[in-house]
Tab-separated table of C-alpha atoms and ligand atoms in Angstrom:
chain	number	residue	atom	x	y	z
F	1	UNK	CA	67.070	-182.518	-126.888
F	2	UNK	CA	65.838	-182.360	-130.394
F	3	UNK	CA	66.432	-180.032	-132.899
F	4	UNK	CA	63.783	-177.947	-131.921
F	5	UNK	CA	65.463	-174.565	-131.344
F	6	UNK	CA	67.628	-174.539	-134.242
F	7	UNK	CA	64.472	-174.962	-136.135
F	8	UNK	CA	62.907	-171.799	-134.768
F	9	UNK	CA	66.541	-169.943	-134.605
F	10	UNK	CA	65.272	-170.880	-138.899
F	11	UNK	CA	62.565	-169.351	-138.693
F	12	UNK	CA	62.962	-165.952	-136.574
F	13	UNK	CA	64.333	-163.964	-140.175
F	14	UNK	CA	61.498	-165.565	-142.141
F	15	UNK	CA	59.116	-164.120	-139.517
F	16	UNK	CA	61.033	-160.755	-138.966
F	17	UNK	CA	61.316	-160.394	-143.500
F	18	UNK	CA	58.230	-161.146	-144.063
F	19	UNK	CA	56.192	-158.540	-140.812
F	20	UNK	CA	59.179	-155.924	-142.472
F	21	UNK	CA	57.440	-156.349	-145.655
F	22	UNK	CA	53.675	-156.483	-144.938
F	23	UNK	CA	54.784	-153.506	-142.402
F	24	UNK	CA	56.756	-150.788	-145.113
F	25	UNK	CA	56.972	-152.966	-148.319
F	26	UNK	CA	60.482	-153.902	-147.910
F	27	UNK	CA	62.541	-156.319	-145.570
F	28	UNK	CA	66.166	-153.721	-144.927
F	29	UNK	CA	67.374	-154.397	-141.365
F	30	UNK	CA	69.155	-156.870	-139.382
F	31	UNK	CA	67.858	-160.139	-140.629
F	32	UNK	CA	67.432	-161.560	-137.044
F	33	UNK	CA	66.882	-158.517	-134.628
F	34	UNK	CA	64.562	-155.875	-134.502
F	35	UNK	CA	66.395	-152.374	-134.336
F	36	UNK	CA	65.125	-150.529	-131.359
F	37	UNK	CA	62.566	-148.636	-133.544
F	38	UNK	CA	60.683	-151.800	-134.069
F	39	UNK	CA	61.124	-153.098	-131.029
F	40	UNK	CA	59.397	-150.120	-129.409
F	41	UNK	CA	56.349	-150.555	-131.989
F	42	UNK	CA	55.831	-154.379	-131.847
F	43	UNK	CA	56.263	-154.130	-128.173
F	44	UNK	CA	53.216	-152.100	-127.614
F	45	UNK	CA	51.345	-154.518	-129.245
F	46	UNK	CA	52.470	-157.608	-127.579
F	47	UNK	CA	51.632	-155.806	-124.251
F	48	UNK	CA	48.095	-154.950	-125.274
F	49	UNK	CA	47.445	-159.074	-126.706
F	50	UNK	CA	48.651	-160.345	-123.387
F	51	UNK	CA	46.369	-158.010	-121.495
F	52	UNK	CA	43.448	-158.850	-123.733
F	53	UNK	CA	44.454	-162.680	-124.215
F	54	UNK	CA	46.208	-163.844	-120.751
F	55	UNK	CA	44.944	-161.083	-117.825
F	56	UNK	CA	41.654	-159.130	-118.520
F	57	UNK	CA	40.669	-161.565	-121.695
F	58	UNK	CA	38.833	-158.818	-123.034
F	59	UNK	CA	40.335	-160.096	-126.621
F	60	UNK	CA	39.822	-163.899	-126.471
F	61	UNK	CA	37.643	-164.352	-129.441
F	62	UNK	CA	37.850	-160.430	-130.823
F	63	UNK	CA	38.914	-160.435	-133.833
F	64	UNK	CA	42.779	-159.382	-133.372
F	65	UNK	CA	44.252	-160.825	-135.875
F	66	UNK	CA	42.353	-158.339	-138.341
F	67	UNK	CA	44.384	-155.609	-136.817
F	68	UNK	CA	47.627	-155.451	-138.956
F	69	UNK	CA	49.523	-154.153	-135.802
F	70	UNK	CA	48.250	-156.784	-132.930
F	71	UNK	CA	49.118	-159.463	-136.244
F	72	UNK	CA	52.343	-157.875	-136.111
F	73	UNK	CA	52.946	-158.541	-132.899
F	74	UNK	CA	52.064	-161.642	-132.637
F	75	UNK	CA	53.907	-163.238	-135.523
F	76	UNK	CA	57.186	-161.444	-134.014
F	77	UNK	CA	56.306	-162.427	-129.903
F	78	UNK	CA	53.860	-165.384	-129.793
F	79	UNK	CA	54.035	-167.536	-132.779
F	80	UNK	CA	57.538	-168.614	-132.066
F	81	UNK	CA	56.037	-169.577	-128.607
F	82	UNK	CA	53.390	-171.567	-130.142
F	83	UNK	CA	55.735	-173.167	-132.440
F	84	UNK	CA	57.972	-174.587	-129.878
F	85	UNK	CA	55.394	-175.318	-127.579
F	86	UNK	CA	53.450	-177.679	-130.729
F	87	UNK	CA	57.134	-178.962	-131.524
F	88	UNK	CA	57.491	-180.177	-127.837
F	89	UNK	CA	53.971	-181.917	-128.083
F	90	UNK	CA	54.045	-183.517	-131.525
F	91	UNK	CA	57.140	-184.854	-130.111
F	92	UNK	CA	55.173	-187.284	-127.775
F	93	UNK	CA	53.120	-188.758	-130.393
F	94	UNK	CA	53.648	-192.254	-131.363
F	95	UNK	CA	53.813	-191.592	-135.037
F	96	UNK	CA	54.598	-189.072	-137.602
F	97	UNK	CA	51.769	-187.767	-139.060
F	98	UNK	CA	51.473	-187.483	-142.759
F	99	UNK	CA	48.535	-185.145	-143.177
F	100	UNK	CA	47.552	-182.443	-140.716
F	101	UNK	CA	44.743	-179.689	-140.171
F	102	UNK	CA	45.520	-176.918	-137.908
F	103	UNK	CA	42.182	-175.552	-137.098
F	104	UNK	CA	42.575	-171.507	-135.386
F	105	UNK	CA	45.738	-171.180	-137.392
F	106	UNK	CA	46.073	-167.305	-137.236
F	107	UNK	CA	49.790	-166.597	-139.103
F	108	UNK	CA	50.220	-170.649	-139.044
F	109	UNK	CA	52.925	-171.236	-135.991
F	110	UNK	CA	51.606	-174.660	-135.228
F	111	UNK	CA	50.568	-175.951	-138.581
F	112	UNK	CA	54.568	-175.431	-139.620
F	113	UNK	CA	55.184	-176.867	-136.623
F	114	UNK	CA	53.594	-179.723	-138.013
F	115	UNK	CA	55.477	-180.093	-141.272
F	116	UNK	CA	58.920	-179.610	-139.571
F	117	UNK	CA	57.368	-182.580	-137.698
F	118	UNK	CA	57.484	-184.373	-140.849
F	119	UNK	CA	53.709	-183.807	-142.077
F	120	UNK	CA	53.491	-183.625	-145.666
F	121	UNK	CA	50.110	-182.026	-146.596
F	122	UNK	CA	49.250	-179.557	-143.970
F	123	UNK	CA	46.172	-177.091	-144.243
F	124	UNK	CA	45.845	-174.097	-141.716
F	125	UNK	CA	42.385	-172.888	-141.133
F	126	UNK	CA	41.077	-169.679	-139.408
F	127	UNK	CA	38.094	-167.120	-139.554
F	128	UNK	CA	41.035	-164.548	-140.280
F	129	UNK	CA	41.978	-163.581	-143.748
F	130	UNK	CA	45.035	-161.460	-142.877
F	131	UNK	CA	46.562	-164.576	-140.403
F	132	UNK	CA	46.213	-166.837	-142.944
F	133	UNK	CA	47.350	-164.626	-145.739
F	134	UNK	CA	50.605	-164.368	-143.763
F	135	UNK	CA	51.373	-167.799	-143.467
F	136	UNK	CA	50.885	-168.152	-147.523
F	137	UNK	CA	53.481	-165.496	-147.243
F	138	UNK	CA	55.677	-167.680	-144.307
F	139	UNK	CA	55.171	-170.434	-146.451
F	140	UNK	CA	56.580	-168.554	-149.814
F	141	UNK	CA	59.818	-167.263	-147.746
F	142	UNK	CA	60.233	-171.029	-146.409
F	143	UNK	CA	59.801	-172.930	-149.316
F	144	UNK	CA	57.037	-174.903	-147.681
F	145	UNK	CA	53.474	-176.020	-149.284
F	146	UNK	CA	50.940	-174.660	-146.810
F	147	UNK	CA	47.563	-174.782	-148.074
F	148	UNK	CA	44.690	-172.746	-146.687
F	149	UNK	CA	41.213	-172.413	-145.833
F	150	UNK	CA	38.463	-170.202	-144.486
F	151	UNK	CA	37.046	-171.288	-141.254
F	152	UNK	CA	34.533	-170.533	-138.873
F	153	UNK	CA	32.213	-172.575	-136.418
F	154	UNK	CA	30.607	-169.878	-134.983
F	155	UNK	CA	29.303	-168.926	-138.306
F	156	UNK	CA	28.939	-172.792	-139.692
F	157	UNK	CA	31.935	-172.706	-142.092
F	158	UNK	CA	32.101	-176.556	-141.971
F	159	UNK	CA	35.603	-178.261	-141.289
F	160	UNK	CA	37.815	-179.199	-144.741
F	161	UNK	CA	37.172	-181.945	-146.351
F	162	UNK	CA	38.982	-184.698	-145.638
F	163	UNK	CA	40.582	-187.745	-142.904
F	164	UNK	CA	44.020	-186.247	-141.060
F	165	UNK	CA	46.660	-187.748	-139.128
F	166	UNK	CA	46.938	-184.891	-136.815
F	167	UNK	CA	44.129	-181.874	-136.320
F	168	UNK	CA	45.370	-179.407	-134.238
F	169	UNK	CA	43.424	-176.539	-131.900
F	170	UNK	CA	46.403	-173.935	-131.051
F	171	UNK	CA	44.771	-171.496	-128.280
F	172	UNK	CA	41.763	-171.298	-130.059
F	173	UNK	CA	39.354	-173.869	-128.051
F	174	UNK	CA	39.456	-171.251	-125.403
F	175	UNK	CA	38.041	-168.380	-127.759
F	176	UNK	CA	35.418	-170.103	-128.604
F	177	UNK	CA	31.973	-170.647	-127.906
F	178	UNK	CA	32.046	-167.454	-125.396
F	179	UNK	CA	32.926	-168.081	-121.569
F	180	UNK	CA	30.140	-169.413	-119.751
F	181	UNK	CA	30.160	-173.515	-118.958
F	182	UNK	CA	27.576	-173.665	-121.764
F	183	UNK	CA	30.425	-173.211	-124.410
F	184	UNK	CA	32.303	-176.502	-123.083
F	185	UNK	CA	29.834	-178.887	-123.813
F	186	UNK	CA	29.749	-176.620	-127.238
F	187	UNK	CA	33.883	-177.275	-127.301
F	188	UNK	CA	33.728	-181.215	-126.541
F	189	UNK	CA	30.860	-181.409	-129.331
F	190	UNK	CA	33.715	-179.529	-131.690
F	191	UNK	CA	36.769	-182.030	-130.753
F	192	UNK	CA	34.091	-184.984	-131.381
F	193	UNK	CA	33.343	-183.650	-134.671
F	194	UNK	CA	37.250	-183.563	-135.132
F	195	UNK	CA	37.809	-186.798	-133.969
F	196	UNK	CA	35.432	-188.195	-136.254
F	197	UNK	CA	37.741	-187.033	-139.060
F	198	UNK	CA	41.432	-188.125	-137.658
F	199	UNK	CA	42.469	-191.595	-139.724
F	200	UNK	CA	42.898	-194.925	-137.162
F	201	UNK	CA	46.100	-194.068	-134.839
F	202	UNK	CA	45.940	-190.305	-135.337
F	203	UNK	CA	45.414	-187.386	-132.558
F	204	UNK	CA	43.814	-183.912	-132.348
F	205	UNK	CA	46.204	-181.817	-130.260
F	206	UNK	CA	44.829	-179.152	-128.380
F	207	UNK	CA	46.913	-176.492	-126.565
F	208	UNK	CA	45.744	-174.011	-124.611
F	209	UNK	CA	46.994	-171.073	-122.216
F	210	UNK	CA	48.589	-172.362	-118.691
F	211	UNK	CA	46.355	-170.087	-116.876
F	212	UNK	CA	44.350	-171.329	-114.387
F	213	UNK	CA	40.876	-170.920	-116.046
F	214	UNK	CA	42.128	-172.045	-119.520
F	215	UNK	CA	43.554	-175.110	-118.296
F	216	UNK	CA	40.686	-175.966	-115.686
F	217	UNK	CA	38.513	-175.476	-118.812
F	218	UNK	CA	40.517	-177.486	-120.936
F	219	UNK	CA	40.293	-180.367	-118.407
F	220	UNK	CA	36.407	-180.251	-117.804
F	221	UNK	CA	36.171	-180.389	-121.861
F	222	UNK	CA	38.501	-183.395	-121.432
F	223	UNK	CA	36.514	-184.939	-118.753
F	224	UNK	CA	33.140	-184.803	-121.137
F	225	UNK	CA	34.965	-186.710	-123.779
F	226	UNK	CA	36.767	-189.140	-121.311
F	227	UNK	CA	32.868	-190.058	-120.767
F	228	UNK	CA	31.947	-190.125	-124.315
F	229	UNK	CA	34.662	-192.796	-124.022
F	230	UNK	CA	37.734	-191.276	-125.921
F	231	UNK	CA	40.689	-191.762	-124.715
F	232	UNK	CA	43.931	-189.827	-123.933
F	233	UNK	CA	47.007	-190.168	-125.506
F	234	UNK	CA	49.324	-187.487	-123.204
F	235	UNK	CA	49.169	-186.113	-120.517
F	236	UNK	CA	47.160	-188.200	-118.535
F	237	UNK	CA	47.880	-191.753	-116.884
F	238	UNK	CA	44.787	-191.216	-115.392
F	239	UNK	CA	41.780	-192.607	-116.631
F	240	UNK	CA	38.554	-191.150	-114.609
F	241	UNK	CA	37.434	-187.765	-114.303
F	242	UNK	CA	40.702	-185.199	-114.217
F	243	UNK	CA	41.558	-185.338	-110.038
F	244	UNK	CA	43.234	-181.854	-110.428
F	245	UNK	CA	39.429	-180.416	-111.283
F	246	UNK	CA	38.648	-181.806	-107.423
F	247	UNK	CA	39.962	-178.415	-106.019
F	248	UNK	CA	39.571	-175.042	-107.563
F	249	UNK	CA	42.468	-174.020	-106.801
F	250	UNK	CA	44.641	-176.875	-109.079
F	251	UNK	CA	45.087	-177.109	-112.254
F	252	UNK	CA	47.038	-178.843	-114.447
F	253	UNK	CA	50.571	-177.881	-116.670
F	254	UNK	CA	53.378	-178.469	-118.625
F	255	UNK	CA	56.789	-176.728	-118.703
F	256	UNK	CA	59.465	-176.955	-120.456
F	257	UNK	CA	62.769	-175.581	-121.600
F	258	UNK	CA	63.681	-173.778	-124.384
F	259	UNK	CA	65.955	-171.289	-125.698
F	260	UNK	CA	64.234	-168.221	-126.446
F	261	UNK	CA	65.058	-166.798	-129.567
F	262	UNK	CA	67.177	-163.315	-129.081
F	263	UNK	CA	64.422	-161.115	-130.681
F	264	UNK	CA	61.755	-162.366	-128.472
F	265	UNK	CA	63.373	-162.200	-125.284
F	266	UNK	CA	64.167	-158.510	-126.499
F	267	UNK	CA	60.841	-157.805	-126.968
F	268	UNK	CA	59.749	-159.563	-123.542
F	269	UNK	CA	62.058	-157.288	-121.964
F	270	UNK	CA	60.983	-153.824	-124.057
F	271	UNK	CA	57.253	-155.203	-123.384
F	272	UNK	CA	58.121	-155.821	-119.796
F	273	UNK	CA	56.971	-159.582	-119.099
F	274	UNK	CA	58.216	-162.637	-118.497
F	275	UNK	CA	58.758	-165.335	-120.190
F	276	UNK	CA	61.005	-168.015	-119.579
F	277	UNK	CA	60.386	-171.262	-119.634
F	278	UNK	CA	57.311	-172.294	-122.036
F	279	UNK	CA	54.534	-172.678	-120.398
F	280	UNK	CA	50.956	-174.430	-121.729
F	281	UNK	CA	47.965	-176.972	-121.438
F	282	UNK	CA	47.717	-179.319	-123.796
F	283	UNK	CA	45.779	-182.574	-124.604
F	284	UNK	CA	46.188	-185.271	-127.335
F	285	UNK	CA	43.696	-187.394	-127.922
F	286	UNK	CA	42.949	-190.452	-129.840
F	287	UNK	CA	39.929	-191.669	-132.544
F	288	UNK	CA	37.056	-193.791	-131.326
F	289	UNK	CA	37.552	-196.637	-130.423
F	290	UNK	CA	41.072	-196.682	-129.444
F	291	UNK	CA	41.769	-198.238	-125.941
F	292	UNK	CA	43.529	-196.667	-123.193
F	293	UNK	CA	47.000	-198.130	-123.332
F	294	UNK	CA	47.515	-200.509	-120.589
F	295	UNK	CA	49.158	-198.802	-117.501
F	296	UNK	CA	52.991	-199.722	-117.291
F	297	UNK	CA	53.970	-202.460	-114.190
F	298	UNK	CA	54.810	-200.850	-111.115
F	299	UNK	CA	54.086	-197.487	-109.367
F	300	UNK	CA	54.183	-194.795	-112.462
F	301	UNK	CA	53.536	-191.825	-111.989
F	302	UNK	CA	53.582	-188.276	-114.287
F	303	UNK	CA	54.953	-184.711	-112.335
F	304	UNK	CA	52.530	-182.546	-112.140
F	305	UNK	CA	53.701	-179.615	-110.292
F	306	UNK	CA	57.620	-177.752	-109.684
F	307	UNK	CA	59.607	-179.091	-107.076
F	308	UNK	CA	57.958	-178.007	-103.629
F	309	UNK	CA	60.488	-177.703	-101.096
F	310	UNK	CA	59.432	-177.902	-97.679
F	311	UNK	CA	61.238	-178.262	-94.111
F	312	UNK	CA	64.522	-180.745	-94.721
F	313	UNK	CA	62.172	-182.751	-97.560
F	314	UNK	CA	61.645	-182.366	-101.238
F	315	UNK	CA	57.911	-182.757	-102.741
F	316	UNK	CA	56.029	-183.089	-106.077
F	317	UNK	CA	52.430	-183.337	-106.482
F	318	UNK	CA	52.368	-186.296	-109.181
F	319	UNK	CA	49.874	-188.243	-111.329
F	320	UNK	CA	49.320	-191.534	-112.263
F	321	UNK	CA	46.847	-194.592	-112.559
F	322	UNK	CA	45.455	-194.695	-109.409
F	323	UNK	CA	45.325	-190.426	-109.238
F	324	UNK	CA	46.588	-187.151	-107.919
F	325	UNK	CA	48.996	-188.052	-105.449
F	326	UNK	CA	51.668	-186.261	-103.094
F	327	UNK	CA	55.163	-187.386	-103.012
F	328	UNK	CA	58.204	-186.593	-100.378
F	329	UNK	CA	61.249	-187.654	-99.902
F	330	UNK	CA	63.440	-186.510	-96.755
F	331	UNK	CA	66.901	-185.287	-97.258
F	332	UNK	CA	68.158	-187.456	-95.046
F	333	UNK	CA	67.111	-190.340	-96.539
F	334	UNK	CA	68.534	-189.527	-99.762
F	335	UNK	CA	70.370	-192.674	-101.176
F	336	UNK	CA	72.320	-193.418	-104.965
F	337	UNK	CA	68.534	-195.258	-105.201
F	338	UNK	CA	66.794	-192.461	-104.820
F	339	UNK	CA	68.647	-189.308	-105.883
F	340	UNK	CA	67.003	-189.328	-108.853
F	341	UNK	CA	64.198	-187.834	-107.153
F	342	UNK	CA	65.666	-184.272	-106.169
F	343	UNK	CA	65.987	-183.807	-109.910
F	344	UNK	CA	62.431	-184.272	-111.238
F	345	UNK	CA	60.949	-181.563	-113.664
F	346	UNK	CA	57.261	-181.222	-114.291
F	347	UNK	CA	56.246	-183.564	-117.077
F	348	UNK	CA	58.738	-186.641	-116.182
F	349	UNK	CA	57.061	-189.665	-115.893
F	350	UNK	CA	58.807	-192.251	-113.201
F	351	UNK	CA	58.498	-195.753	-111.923
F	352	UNK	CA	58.916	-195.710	-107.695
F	353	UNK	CA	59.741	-198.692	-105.852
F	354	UNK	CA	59.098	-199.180	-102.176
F	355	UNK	CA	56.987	-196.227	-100.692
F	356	UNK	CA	54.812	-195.960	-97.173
F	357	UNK	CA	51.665	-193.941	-97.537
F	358	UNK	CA	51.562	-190.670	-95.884
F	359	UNK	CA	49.498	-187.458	-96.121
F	360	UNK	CA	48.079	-186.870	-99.541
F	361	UNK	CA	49.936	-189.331	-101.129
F	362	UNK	CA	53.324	-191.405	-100.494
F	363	UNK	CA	56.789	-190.805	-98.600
F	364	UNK	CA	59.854	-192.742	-100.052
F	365	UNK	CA	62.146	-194.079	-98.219
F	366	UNK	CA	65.884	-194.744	-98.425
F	367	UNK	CA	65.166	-198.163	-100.554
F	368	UNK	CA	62.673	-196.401	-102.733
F	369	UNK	CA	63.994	-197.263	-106.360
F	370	UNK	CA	63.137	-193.931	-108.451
F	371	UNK	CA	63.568	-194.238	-112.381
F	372	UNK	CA	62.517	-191.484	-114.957
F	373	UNK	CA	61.043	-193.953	-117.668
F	374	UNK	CA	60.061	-190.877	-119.933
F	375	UNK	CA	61.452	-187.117	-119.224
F	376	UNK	CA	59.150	-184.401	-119.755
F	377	UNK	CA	57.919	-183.696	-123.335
F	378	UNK	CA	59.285	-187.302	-124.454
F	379	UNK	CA	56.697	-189.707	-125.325
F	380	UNK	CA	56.373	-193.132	-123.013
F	381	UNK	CA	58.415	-195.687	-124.642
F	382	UNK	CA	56.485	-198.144	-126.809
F	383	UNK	CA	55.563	-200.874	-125.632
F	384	UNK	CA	55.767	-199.142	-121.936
F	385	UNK	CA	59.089	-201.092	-120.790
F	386	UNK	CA	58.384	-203.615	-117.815
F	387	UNK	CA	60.561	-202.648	-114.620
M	401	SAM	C1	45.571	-167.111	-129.988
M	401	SAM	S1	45.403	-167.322	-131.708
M	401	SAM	C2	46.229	-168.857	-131.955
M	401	SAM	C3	46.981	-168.931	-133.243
M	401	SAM	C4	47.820	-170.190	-133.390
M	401	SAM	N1	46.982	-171.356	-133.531
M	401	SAM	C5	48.737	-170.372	-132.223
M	401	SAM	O1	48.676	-171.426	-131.564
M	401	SAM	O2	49.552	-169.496	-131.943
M	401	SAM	C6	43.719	-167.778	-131.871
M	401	SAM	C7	43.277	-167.941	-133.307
M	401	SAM	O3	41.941	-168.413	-133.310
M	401	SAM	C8	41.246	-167.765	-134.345
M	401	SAM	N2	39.817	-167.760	-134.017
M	401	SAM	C9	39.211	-167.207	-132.955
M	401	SAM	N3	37.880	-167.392	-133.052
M	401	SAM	C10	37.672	-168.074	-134.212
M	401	SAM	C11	36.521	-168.540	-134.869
M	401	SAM	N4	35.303	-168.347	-134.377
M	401	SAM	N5	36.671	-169.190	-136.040
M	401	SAM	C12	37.905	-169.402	-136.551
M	401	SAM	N6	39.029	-168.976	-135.980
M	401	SAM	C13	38.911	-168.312	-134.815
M	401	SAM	C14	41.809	-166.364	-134.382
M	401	SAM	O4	41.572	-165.753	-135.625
M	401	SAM	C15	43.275	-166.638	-134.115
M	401	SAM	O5	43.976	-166.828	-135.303
C-alpha cells in the first residue's frame, strides 16, 4: 500500500491549526484531536452537509461553502475523505502529472492531493471565495505553492488559461447544471471543454458520490462522451454504453481501504454515521484522440460489486470486455487454482481460465485458473502482461 495514509496522518494538524485559527484567531489545543468542545460544534455541521449533500440533496449546488461553519466542517470531516479517495485514483494513472487544475476545489483536498502526487504547478478553482481562501491558508501551513482562481460555469467564468496534465472535478459535476437529465448533456459538454485543454497522455478525473443517483449520473455523462468517441482510462474495460445503466437498480463503485484518521472517525461517531471504508465514483478519462488500450489476452475481468455469498457458492458481479457479467464459484470446487477467488475485493481486475457459462454470466470450475493482474486502486500493468 502506498504512502497514502501517512500523508493524510500529515495533514490532519494542518487542517485542525488552520479551522482553529479562521474559527477563534488562534490554533491552542491538541494538534491532532479535537477536544470534545469542538467535536460537538463541527459535528453538527458535518451532520447537516451529509443531509443536504448525500440524503435529501437539498445543498448540492447551495452555496455551503460560504457558510464559515458548514466550511468548518467540511475541511475537518470530508476533505480528508476526498483526499484519500483522489490519492487512490491518481494512483492508477499511467503517468505523473506535472501540471494540474482542480476545477470545484472548495478548501483544495484534491488539488493537494495532486501535488503529493508529484504535480508541480497545481491551480484550485471554485465559485467560493472562503474555500479557496482556505487552501491559500493550507497551502501557507504546508509549505506548498497552490495557486488560485475564481470559477464559475454557471455564471461563464471561463476555465484558466492554460494545457494540464491532470484536470480534476472533485464532487462538483454532480452540483452542477441543476438535476434534471438536461444538465448531463450540459456536464458532458463541460468535461469536453476540459478535455480539450489536458496536454497528449493526460486525464480529467472526475469523482463523484457512491450514491446511486450520483453514480448512475456519472455513468450516463460517461456514456455521452464514450459516443463523442473519448475514451476511458479507469474504471472501465468496457467499451460500449455502461451495462450497469441497463437496470435501475445497478450502479457502479469503488471501495477501498483506508485508515481513517483518529479525528474523523471521532467526529463520525459524535455525528453519528458511518464511514468506513471509502467509498466513491470516479472516471478518468483521456484527450481526443487517444485509443482505447487494447484489451489484455484472456478472460479479464474488473469486480464490480462485494462478495455475494449465496447457498455453499461465492459470487461477484464483474466487468470486462465483453460486459457485465456474473461469476460463481462453488465451495466445493475450491482448488490451490482457484482460491484466489474467495478473496476478491471490488476494484481487482483478474484473468480466469476455464469457465462454463451459467446464469448471468460464468461458473468456474475446479481447473479455473484465477489471477489478480491488478488489485483494486492499482493501475493495469503497462503494457497489460500476456497470460
Ligand atoms: C462537495 S464540494 C467538493 C470539494 C472538493 N473538490 C472535494 O472533492 O472535496 C463541491 C464544490 O463545488 C463548488 N461548486 C458548486 N457549484 C459550483 C459552481 N457553479 N461553480 C464553481 N464551483 C462550484 C462548491 O463551491 C464546492 O467547493
Amino acid at each position: 500500500m502506498p504512502n497514502y495514509d501517512k500523508d493524510l496522518a500529515r495533514w490532519m494538524p494542518r487542517l485542525i491549526a488552520v479551522w482553529r485559527k479562521a474559527r477563534r484567531g488562534t490554533a491552542g489545543g491538541p494538534p491532532d484531536r479535537l477536544t470534545p468542545q469542538e467535536l460537538r460544534e463541527v459535528a453538527a455541521g458535518v451532520r447537516t452537509l451529509s443531509l443536504g449533500l448525500t440524503r435529501e440533496r437539498r445543498l448540492a449546488g447551495a452555496r455551503y461553502m460560504d457558510d464559515p461553519k458548514l466550511l468548518g466542517a467540511y475541511l475537518l470531516f470530508y476533505w480528508p475523505v476526498s483526499y484519500a479517495q483522489a490519492r487512490q485514483v491518481l494512483g492508477e494513472l499511467p503517468r505523473r502529472p506535472r501540471q494540474a487544475l482542480d476545477l470545484g476545489a472548495g478548501p483544495g483536498p484534491v488539488a493537494f492531493a495532486a501535488l503529493d502526487a508529484g504535480a508541480v504547478e497545481v491551480t484550485a478553482a471554485d465559485r467560493s471565495r472562503p474555500a479557496l481562501e482556505l487552501a491559500t491558508k493550507l497551502a501557507a501551513e504546508a509549505g506548498e505553492a497552490l495557486a488560485t482562481r475564481s470559477w464559475d460555469p454557471l455564471s461563464k467564468a471561463s476555465i484558466p488559461d492554460g494545457t494540464f496534465d491532470l484536470i480534476t472535478l472533485g464532487h462538483v459535476l454532480n452540483e452542477l447544471y441543476g438535476m434534471d437529465d438536461a444538465a448531463l448533456k450540459k456536464r458532458a459538454d463541460l468535461v469536453e471543454q476540459l478535455l480539450a485543454r489536458l496536454k497528449p497522455g493526460g486525464t480529467v478525473v472526475i469523482l463523484e458520490p457512491a450514491l446511486r443517483d450520483t453514480s448512475r449520473q456519472l455513468l450516463r455523462v460517461r456514456d455521452l462522451l464514450v459516443d463523442r468517441g473519448y475514451t476511458v482510462r479507469a474504471p472501465c474495460l468496457f467499451r460500449g454504453h455502461c451495462p450497469a445503466l441497463a437496470r435501475e437498480s445497478d450502479w457502479c463503485h469503488a471501495e477501498r481501504e483506508w485508515t481513517m484518521p483518529r479525528a474523523v472517525e471521532e467526529l463520525a461517531r459524535t455525528a453519528q454515521l458511518h464511514k468506513e471504508s471509502l467509498k466513491m465514483s470516479y472516471l478518468a478519462l483521456a484527450p481526443k484522440g487517444e485509443a482505447w488500450r487494447a484489451p489484455p489476452e484472456g478472460r479479464v475481468l474488473r469486480i464490480v460489486s462485494e462478495p455475494l455469498e449465496g447457498k455453499g457458492r461465492q459470487r461477484f458481479m464483474a466487468c470486462g470486455p465483453e460486459g457485465r457479467v456474473g461469476l460463481a464459484l462453488q465451495e466445493k470446487h475450491r482448488t490451490a487454482k482457484n482460491a484466489a477467488f474467495f478473496h476478491l475485493r471490488r476494484g481487482d481486475v483478474i484473468r480466469i481460465g476455464a469457465t462454463e457459462e451459467k446464469g448471468d454470466g460464468f461458473a468456474l470450475r475446479p481447473d479455473s485458473e484465477v489471477k489478480v493482474i491488478a488489485p483494486a486502486g492499482k493501475g493495469l500493468p503497462e503494457p497489460w502482461e500476456s497470460p
